[in-house]
Coordinates of C-alpha atoms and ligand atoms in Angstrom, one line a residue:
M23 CA -24.7 14.5 20.5
T24 CA -23.8 15.1 24.3
Q25 CA -22.3 18.3 25.1
D26 CA -18.6 17.1 25.9
T27 CA -18.4 15.8 22.4
A28 CA -20.1 18.1 19.9
P29 CA -17.8 19.9 17.7
L30 CA -16.5 23.7 18.3
A31 CA -17.9 26.1 15.5
A32 CA -16.0 28.0 13.2
T33 CA -16.3 30.7 15.2
D34 CA -14.9 29.3 18.4
L35 CA -11.7 29.4 17.0
P36 CA -9.5 32.7 17.1
E37 CA -9.0 34.3 13.5
G38 CA -6.5 32.8 11.4
A39 CA -6.7 29.3 13.2
A40 CA -7.3 27.6 10.1
A41 CA -3.5 28.3 8.4
Q42 CA -2.5 26.7 11.9
R43 CA -4.4 23.9 12.1
K44 CA -2.9 20.2 11.9
V45 CA -3.3 16.7 11.2
F46 CA -2.3 13.2 12.3
I47 CA -3.0 11.0 10.0
K48 CA -2.4 7.0 11.5
T49 CA -2.3 4.9 8.5
Y50 CA -3.4 1.1 8.7
G51 CA -2.4 -1.5 6.3
C52 CA -1.2 -1.9 2.4
Q53 CA 0.7 0.7 1.0
M54 CA -2.7 1.9 -0.9
N55 CA -3.9 3.0 2.2
V56 CA 0.4 4.6 2.7
Y57 CA -0.8 6.6 -0.9
D58 CA -4.4 7.6 0.1
S59 CA -3.0 9.4 3.6
G60 CA -0.7 11.6 1.2
R61 CA -4.2 12.4 -0.8
M62 CA -5.5 13.4 2.3
S63 CA -2.7 15.5 3.7
D64 CA -2.6 17.1 0.3
A65 CA -6.3 18.0 -0.2
L66 CA -6.1 19.4 3.3
A67 CA -3.0 21.3 2.8
A68 CA -4.7 23.3 0.4
D69 CA -7.0 24.0 3.3
G70 CA -4.1 25.0 5.5
Y71 CA -3.7 22.1 7.9
V72 CA 0.3 21.2 8.1
T73 CA 0.9 17.4 9.1
T74 CA 2.1 16.6 12.5
E75 CA 3.6 13.2 14.3
D76 CA 2.4 13.9 17.7
M77 CA -0.9 13.1 17.7
D78 CA -0.9 15.3 21.2
D79 CA -0.3 18.3 19.1
A80 CA -2.8 17.5 16.5
D81 CA -6.4 19.4 16.1
L82 CA -7.9 16.7 14.2
V83 CA -7.2 12.9 13.9
L84 CA -7.9 10.8 10.7
L85 CA -7.6 6.9 11.1
N86 CA -7.0 6.1 7.5
T87 CA -8.3 2.1 8.2
C88 CA -8.0 -1.3 6.8
H89 CA -10.1 -4.0 6.9
I90 CA -7.9 -7.4 6.0
R91 CA -6.9 -8.1 9.7
E92 CA -9.2 -10.1 12.4
K93 CA -11.7 -8.0 14.3
A94 CA -10.2 -4.5 12.3
A95 CA -13.9 -2.5 12.7
E96 CA -13.7 -3.8 16.7
K97 CA -9.7 -2.1 16.9
V98 CA -11.2 0.7 15.3
Y99 CA -13.8 1.2 17.9
S100 CA -11.3 0.9 20.3
A101 CA -8.8 3.2 19.1
L102 CA -12.2 5.9 18.8
G103 CA -12.8 5.1 22.2
R104 CA -9.5 6.5 23.6
L105 CA -9.7 9.8 20.6
R106 CA -13.4 10.6 22.7
E107 CA -11.2 11.1 25.7
T108 CA -8.9 13.5 24.3
K109 CA -11.7 15.1 22.6
K110 CA -13.5 15.7 26.2
A111 CA -10.1 16.9 27.6
R112 CA -10.2 19.0 24.4
A113 CA -13.7 20.1 25.1
A114 CA -12.8 21.6 28.3
E115 CA -9.9 23.7 27.3
G116 CA -12.0 25.1 24.8
R117 CA -10.1 23.4 21.9
E118 CA -10.7 22.1 19.0
F119 CA -10.7 18.6 18.3
M120 CA -12.1 16.5 15.7
I121 CA -11.6 12.9 14.7
G122 CA -12.3 11.4 11.2
V123 CA -12.2 7.8 10.0
A124 CA -11.4 7.2 6.2
G125 CA -10.1 3.8 4.5
C126 CA -11.7 0.3 4.3
V127 CA -13.7 0.4 7.5
A128 CA -15.1 3.7 7.0
Q129 CA -16.5 2.6 3.6
A130 CA -17.7 -1.0 4.7
E131 CA -19.1 0.5 8.1
G132 CA -20.2 3.8 7.1
D133 CA -23.0 5.0 9.2
E134 CA -22.7 2.8 11.8
I135 CA -19.7 4.6 12.7
A136 CA -21.1 7.2 13.6
R137 CA -24.2 5.8 15.6
R138 CA -22.0 3.7 17.9
E139 CA -19.0 6.6 18.4
P140 CA -20.6 9.8 19.0
A141 CA -17.1 11.5 18.8
V142 CA -16.4 10.4 14.9
D143 CA -16.7 14.0 13.4
V144 CA -16.7 12.5 9.9
V145 CA -16.4 9.1 8.0
I146 CA -15.0 9.1 4.5
G147 CA -14.4 6.2 2.1
P148 CA -11.2 6.1 -0.3
Q149 CA -13.2 7.6 -3.4
T150 CA -14.0 10.2 -1.4
Y151 CA -10.9 11.9 -0.2
H152 CA -11.1 15.1 -1.9
R153 CA -13.8 16.2 -0.5
L154 CA -12.3 15.9 3.1
P155 CA -11.9 19.7 3.3
Q156 CA -15.4 20.5 2.9
A157 CA -17.2 17.2 4.9
L158 CA -14.8 18.8 8.2
R159 CA -16.7 22.6 7.2
R160 CA -20.1 20.5 7.3
A161 CA -19.1 18.9 10.2
R162 CA -17.8 22.1 12.6
T163 CA -21.3 23.2 12.3
G164 CA -22.3 20.8 14.3
E165 CA -23.2 17.9 11.2
R166 CA -22.4 14.4 11.5
V167 CA -20.7 13.6 8.1
V168 CA -20.5 10.0 6.4
D169 CA -19.6 10.8 2.7
T170 CA -18.8 7.5 1.2
E171 CA -21.0 7.7 -1.5
Y172 CA -18.8 7.9 -5.3
A173 CA -19.1 7.1 -8.9
L174 CA -17.2 4.4 -10.7
E175 CA -16.0 7.7 -13.4
D176 CA -14.8 10.2 -10.7
K177 CA -12.2 8.1 -9.2
F178 CA -9.5 9.8 -10.3
E179 CA -10.8 13.0 -11.3
H180 CA -10.1 14.6 -8.1
L181 CA -6.4 13.4 -7.0
P182 CA -4.8 16.2 -6.3
D183 CA -1.9 17.3 -8.3
P184 CA 0.9 16.0 -6.5
T185 CA 3.4 18.3 -7.7
K186 CA 1.3 21.6 -6.6
V187 CA 1.0 20.3 -3.0
K188 CA 1.5 23.6 -0.3
G189 CA 4.1 22.4 2.3
R190 CA 4.7 18.5 0.6
V191 CA 8.7 17.8 1.1
R192 CA 9.4 16.1 -1.9
S193 CA 10.9 12.6 -2.1
V194 CA 12.9 11.2 -4.7
T195 CA 10.6 8.4 -4.5
A196 CA 6.8 8.1 -5.3
F197 CA 3.7 6.5 -5.7
L198 CA 1.4 6.3 -8.8
T199 CA -2.5 5.6 -8.7
V200 CA -2.9 4.0 -12.1
Q201 CA -6.1 1.6 -10.9
E202 CA -8.4 1.2 -8.3
G203 CA -10.8 -2.0 -7.1
C204 CA -10.7 -5.7 -8.0
D205 CA -12.9 -7.6 -9.2
K206 CA -11.0 -11.0 -8.6
F207 CA -13.1 -11.6 -5.5
C208 CA -11.0 -14.1 -3.5
T209 CA -13.2 -15.9 -0.8
F210 CA -11.0 -14.2 2.8
C211 CA -11.0 -10.5 1.1
V212 CA -13.0 -7.6 1.5
V213 CA -11.4 -4.9 -1.0
P214 CA -14.0 -5.7 -4.0
Y215 CA -16.9 -4.9 -1.0
T216 CA -15.1 -1.8 0.1
R217 CA -13.2 -0.5 -3.1
G218 CA -15.6 -1.1 -5.4
S219 CA -14.9 -2.7 -9.1
E220 CA -12.1 -2.7 -11.1
V221 CA -11.3 1.3 -12.6
S222 CA -8.4 2.0 -14.6
R223 CA -6.8 5.8 -14.7
P224 CA -6.6 6.9 -18.3
L225 CA -3.5 7.0 -19.6
A226 CA -2.9 10.4 -20.8
Q227 CA -4.0 11.3 -17.1
I228 CA -0.9 8.8 -15.8
V229 CA 1.6 9.9 -18.6
S230 CA 1.2 13.7 -17.4
E231 CA 1.3 12.7 -13.6
A232 CA 4.8 10.8 -14.1
E233 CA 6.0 13.7 -16.4
K234 CA 4.7 16.5 -13.9
L235 CA 6.8 14.0 -10.4
V236 CA 9.8 13.7 -12.7
A237 CA 9.8 17.4 -13.3
D238 CA 9.8 18.0 -9.7
G239 CA 12.7 15.7 -9.1
V240 CA 11.1 12.5 -8.9
R241 CA 13.3 9.8 -9.9
E242 CA 11.3 6.7 -9.0
I243 CA 7.7 5.8 -9.6
T244 CA 5.8 3.0 -8.4
L245 CA 2.3 2.1 -9.7
L246 CA -0.2 1.5 -7.3
G247 CA -3.0 -0.7 -7.5
Q248 CA -4.6 -3.0 -5.4
N249 CA -4.8 -5.0 -8.8
V250 CA -2.2 -3.4 -10.4
N251 CA -1.8 -5.5 -13.7
A252 CA -5.4 -5.8 -14.4
W253 CA -4.8 -1.8 -15.5
H254 CA -6.1 -1.6 -18.6
G255 CA -6.5 1.7 -21.3
V256 CA -6.0 2.7 -24.8
D257 CA -3.2 4.3 -26.6
G258 CA -3.6 7.2 -29.0
T259 CA -4.7 5.1 -31.8
G260 CA -7.6 3.8 -30.2
Q261 CA -5.6 0.4 -29.5
A262 CA -6.5 -1.7 -26.5
I263 CA -3.7 -1.9 -23.9
G264 CA -2.6 -3.5 -21.3
L265 CA 0.3 -2.8 -17.8
G266 CA 3.4 -3.9 -19.9
E267 CA 3.0 -1.4 -22.8
L268 CA 1.9 1.2 -20.1
L269 CA 5.2 0.7 -18.5
Y270 CA 7.0 0.8 -22.2
R271 CA 5.5 4.7 -22.2
L272 CA 6.8 5.7 -19.2
A273 CA 10.3 4.2 -19.5
E274 CA 10.4 6.9 -22.4
I275 CA 10.1 10.0 -19.7
R276 CA 13.6 11.6 -19.7
G277 CA 15.1 11.6 -16.4
L278 CA 12.8 9.1 -15.0
A279 CA 15.3 6.0 -13.4
R280 CA 13.9 4.0 -11.8
L281 CA 9.8 1.8 -12.3
R282 CA 7.8 -0.3 -10.1
Y283 CA 4.6 -1.5 -10.0
T284 CA 2.1 -3.2 -7.1
T285 CA 0.2 -5.6 -5.9
S286 CA 0.0 -8.2 -9.1
H287 CA -2.6 -11.1 -9.6
P288 CA -0.7 -14.0 -11.0
R289 CA -3.6 -14.3 -13.5
D290 CA -2.9 -10.8 -15.0
M291 CA 0.4 -11.1 -15.8
D292 CA 0.6 -11.5 -19.4
D293 CA 3.1 -11.3 -22.1
R294 CA 3.7 -8.4 -22.8
L295 CA 4.1 -7.5 -19.2
I296 CA 6.8 -10.2 -19.2
E297 CA 8.8 -8.4 -21.9
A298 CA 8.9 -5.4 -20.3
H299 CA 10.8 -7.5 -17.3
R300 CA 12.8 -8.5 -20.2
D301 CA 13.3 -5.0 -21.8
L302 CA 13.1 -2.3 -19.5
K303 CA 16.3 -1.9 -17.9
M304 CA 14.6 0.6 -15.4
L305 CA 12.0 -1.8 -14.6
M306 CA 13.6 -3.2 -11.5
P307 CA 14.1 -6.8 -10.9
Y308 CA 11.8 -6.8 -7.9
L309 CA 8.0 -8.5 -7.8
H310 CA 5.2 -8.4 -5.2
L311 CA 3.3 -11.5 -6.8
P312 CA 1.0 -13.3 -3.9
V313 CA 0.2 -16.8 -4.1
Q314 CA -1.6 -16.8 -0.9
A315 CA -1.1 -21.0 -0.4
G316 CA 0.3 -23.8 -2.4
S317 CA -2.6 -26.0 -2.8
D318 CA -4.9 -26.5 -5.2
R319 CA -7.8 -27.6 -3.0
I320 CA -7.3 -24.3 -0.5
L321 CA -6.2 -21.9 -4.1
K322 CA -9.9 -23.1 -5.3
A323 CA -11.5 -22.4 -2.2
M324 CA -9.9 -19.0 -1.7
N325 CA -11.1 -18.6 -5.8
R326 CA -7.3 -17.5 -6.8
R327 CA -8.3 -19.2 -10.3
H328 CA -5.0 -20.8 -10.5
K329 CA -3.0 -23.7 -9.6
A330 CA 0.0 -24.1 -8.0
S331 CA 2.2 -25.7 -10.5
E332 CA 1.0 -22.4 -13.1
Y333 CA 2.0 -20.0 -10.6
I334 CA 5.8 -21.9 -10.7
A335 CA 5.5 -22.0 -14.5
L336 CA 4.7 -18.4 -14.2
V337 CA 7.7 -17.5 -12.1
E338 CA 9.9 -19.9 -14.5
R339 CA 8.6 -17.4 -17.4
I340 CA 9.4 -14.3 -15.7
R341 CA 12.8 -15.7 -14.1
A342 CA 13.8 -16.5 -17.9
A343 CA 12.9 -13.2 -18.6
R344 CA 14.9 -11.5 -16.3
P345 CA 17.8 -13.6 -14.6
D346 CA 18.3 -11.3 -11.5
I347 CA 14.6 -10.7 -10.3
A348 CA 13.4 -11.5 -6.7
L349 CA 10.1 -12.0 -5.5
S350 CA 8.0 -11.2 -2.7
G351 CA 4.4 -12.7 -2.0
D352 CA 1.3 -12.9 0.6
F353 CA 0.7 -16.3 2.4
I354 CA -2.5 -17.0 4.6
V355 CA -2.1 -20.0 6.8
G356 CA -5.3 -21.8 8.3
F357 CA -8.2 -20.5 5.6
P358 CA -10.7 -23.0 6.2
G359 CA -10.4 -26.7 5.7
E360 CA -6.6 -26.2 5.3
T361 CA -4.7 -29.8 6.2
E362 CA -1.7 -30.8 7.6
A363 CA -1.0 -31.6 3.9
D364 CA -2.2 -28.7 2.1
F365 CA -0.3 -26.4 4.5
Q366 CA 3.0 -29.0 3.4
A367 CA 1.9 -28.0 -0.3
T368 CA 2.4 -24.4 0.6
M369 CA 6.0 -24.7 2.4
D370 CA 6.5 -26.6 -0.8
L371 CA 5.4 -24.1 -3.1
V372 CA 7.9 -21.4 -0.7
A373 CA 10.6 -23.8 -0.9
T374 CA 10.5 -24.3 -4.9
V375 CA 10.1 -20.4 -5.5
G376 CA 12.6 -18.7 -3.0
Y377 CA 10.9 -15.2 -1.9
A378 CA 13.5 -12.7 -1.2
Q379 CA 10.5 -10.6 1.1
A380 CA 7.4 -11.8 2.0
Y381 CA 4.1 -11.2 4.7
S382 CA 2.4 -14.3 5.9
F383 CA -0.6 -14.1 8.5
K384 CA -3.1 -16.4 9.7
Y385 CA -6.3 -16.8 8.3
S386 CA -9.1 -14.5 9.9
T387 CA -12.8 -14.3 9.2
R388 CA -13.5 -11.0 7.8
P389 CA -17.4 -10.8 8.1
G390 CA -19.7 -10.4 4.6
T391 CA -16.9 -12.5 2.4
P392 CA -17.9 -16.2 1.2
G393 CA -14.7 -17.5 3.6
A394 CA -16.5 -16.5 6.9
D395 CA -19.0 -19.0 6.1
L396 CA -16.9 -21.4 4.6
P397 CA -16.9 -25.4 6.9
G398 CA -13.8 -27.0 9.1
H399 CA -12.4 -23.7 9.9
V400 CA -8.8 -24.1 11.4
A401 CA -7.8 -24.3 15.5
E402 CA -5.9 -21.2 16.3
E403 CA -3.1 -23.3 18.0
V404 CA -2.5 -24.8 14.5
K405 CA -2.6 -21.8 13.0
V406 CA 0.0 -20.2 15.0
E407 CA 2.2 -23.3 15.1
R408 CA 1.7 -23.7 11.1
L409 CA 2.1 -19.8 10.8
A410 CA 5.8 -19.6 12.8
R411 CA 6.9 -22.7 10.1
L412 CA 6.0 -21.0 7.2
Q413 CA 7.9 -17.7 9.0
E414 CA 10.8 -19.6 10.0
L415 CA 11.4 -20.8 6.4
L416 CA 10.8 -17.2 4.7
L417 CA 12.8 -15.4 7.1
K418 CA 15.5 -17.6 6.1
Q419 CA 15.1 -17.3 2.6
Q420 CA 15.3 -13.5 2.6
Q421 CA 18.2 -13.8 4.8
N422 CA 20.2 -15.8 2.2
F423 CA 19.4 -13.4 -0.1
S424 CA 20.6 -10.5 1.5
R425 CA 23.8 -12.3 2.3
S426 CA 24.0 -13.2 -1.3
L427 CA 24.5 -9.8 -1.9
I428 CA 27.2 -9.1 0.2
G429 CA 30.4 -8.3 -1.7
R430 CA 28.4 -7.7 -4.9
E431 CA 28.1 -3.9 -6.4
I432 CA 25.1 -2.5 -7.5
D433 CA 23.0 0.9 -8.3
L434 CA 21.6 2.3 -5.0
L435 CA 19.1 5.2 -5.1
L436 CA 20.1 8.0 -2.8
E437 CA 16.8 8.5 -0.7
K438 CA 17.3 10.5 2.6
P439 CA 20.1 11.2 5.1
G440 CA 21.3 8.8 7.5
R441 CA 21.5 8.7 11.4
M442 CA 25.4 9.4 10.7
P443 CA 27.3 12.5 9.3
G444 CA 27.9 11.6 5.8
Q445 CA 25.8 8.6 5.9
L446 CA 23.2 8.5 3.3
I447 CA 19.9 5.8 3.3
G448 CA 19.2 4.4 -0.6
R449 CA 17.3 2.2 -1.5
S450 CA 18.5 -1.0 -3.6
P451 CA 16.8 -2.3 -6.8
W452 CA 15.1 -5.1 -4.8
L453 CA 13.6 -2.9 -2.6
Q454 CA 16.3 -3.4 0.6
S455 CA 17.1 0.0 2.5
V456 CA 21.2 0.3 2.0
N457 CA 22.8 2.5 4.6
V458 CA 26.3 3.8 2.5
D459 CA 29.0 6.9 3.4
A460 CA 28.8 8.7 0.1
N461 CA 30.0 12.8 1.3
D462 CA 30.5 13.0 -2.6
S463 CA 26.8 12.0 -3.5
K464 CA 23.1 13.9 -2.8
I465 CA 19.9 12.7 -2.6
G466 CA 18.5 11.9 -5.6
D467 CA 21.7 10.1 -7.0
I468 CA 22.2 6.8 -8.2
I469 CA 25.7 5.8 -7.6
N470 CA 27.5 2.5 -7.6
V471 CA 28.1 0.3 -4.5
R472 CA 30.1 -2.6 -2.7
I473 CA 28.0 -4.1 -0.4
T474 CA 29.5 -4.8 3.0
A475 CA 27.4 -6.1 5.1
A476 CA 23.5 -7.5 5.7
G477 CA 21.6 -6.5 9.3
P478 CA 18.0 -7.6 9.7
N479 CA 16.2 -4.9 8.3
S480 CA 19.0 -3.1 6.1
L481 CA 22.5 -3.6 4.2
F482 CA 25.6 -1.6 4.5
A483 CA 27.5 -0.7 1.4
E484 CA 30.7 1.2 0.4
V485 CA 30.9 3.6 -2.4
A486 CA 32.7 1.3 -5.4
E487 CA 35.7 3.1 -7.3
G488 CA 35.1 4.2 -10.6
Ligands
SF4_510 S1 -6.8 -10.0 -6.2 FE1 -7.9 -11.1 -4.3 S2 -6.7 -10.4 -2.3 FE2 -6.1 -9.0 -4.2 S3 -7.7 -7.2 -4.1 FE3 -8.4 -8.6 -5.2 S4 -10.3 -10.0 -4.0 FE4 -8.8 -8.8 -3.1

């Protein structure tokens, strides 16, 4: 370790400095990482850290990384190179500046990050965030800490009580993790390697945390898991239950107004879960159900283990149970071997299903996944052109869905103040952001509004009479 990248010892800090330390967390990727960033700031809050939105103001920068994007690790190393320069400048001023790498790249690369980038103080995996304060203390003694090892049974043991975190401003919506990891092994995906096998959180823990959140003012809970509908548990009588039954249990919590869950795999949408969509009005009519491609040949190569026709039939069953449900999806174009006919099958599937929201990407190789070794990689310019065509169609569907709401009355959960005086921003049942002038209402209320206009990223509404 060179002098200019050596961490300051704890004794270099003025007395009481721990109480004023600030952490900046840069979050990449999925909702699970957004949730995990919250977990890390909760763990650090107990140690006197406050979060800052300004990296220049921070004493600790954590990169909560995602391995999904192309050359994800390289992008992390280049971000670390920039942070190394900040660290040098801070060292010259005699100020502490620590650097941590968390998330899926940390889990996948581990020691390699510490080896390649000497400015990094801590590398910490998604299952060990509760040990972050200890890791930082160890790092302050000069140790380079790589903490990514965990026992499966520990996975949910150390989540901080979300209602007891100092300094956390509680929103009226909250994520609640119920499941982590994945056993599906889609051939393009690193999650089974970085997050490990599927593990479900016990029912009692979930219900207890949901009750605490509601007592703390939360009105809407989104159950979170990489493969959330693979969640399984046992009820009080020892009977095996799945996510559908869990939703019925949570729906009994007094004061809870809305439930959601994400992200689902089509193969785990069982009858009970579809019944929950039919029976539970508080289960919002919006479902993220990735399909990735519309060609059976490509779905097989992706190891998705279902056909396009089975996905479409599933969507029909869900829509029959809950006619107002809107779907969102994930799509990958240019998977190895994808022909123009395969791509056209994806376009056809999108046209058949109709999506209110979607996330679409060009295929990119993730080292270590089986997809990386498949023959027939698609030329970049072909991927670019196909993605543009797909996104044009998806955007049109999204706009049509938003416009179809104009003139309709909907329930709106008010979440935060808007930019203008008297304006509040709420969330529609379909997860859209809605601006409304609602002087007589407060955050946490669910009010009836009439949609008046649809912008590219949000809707506008007025309070409906009565
Ligand atoms: S279902 Fe497939 S894409 Fe989703 S996390 Fe598991 S392996 Fe990845």
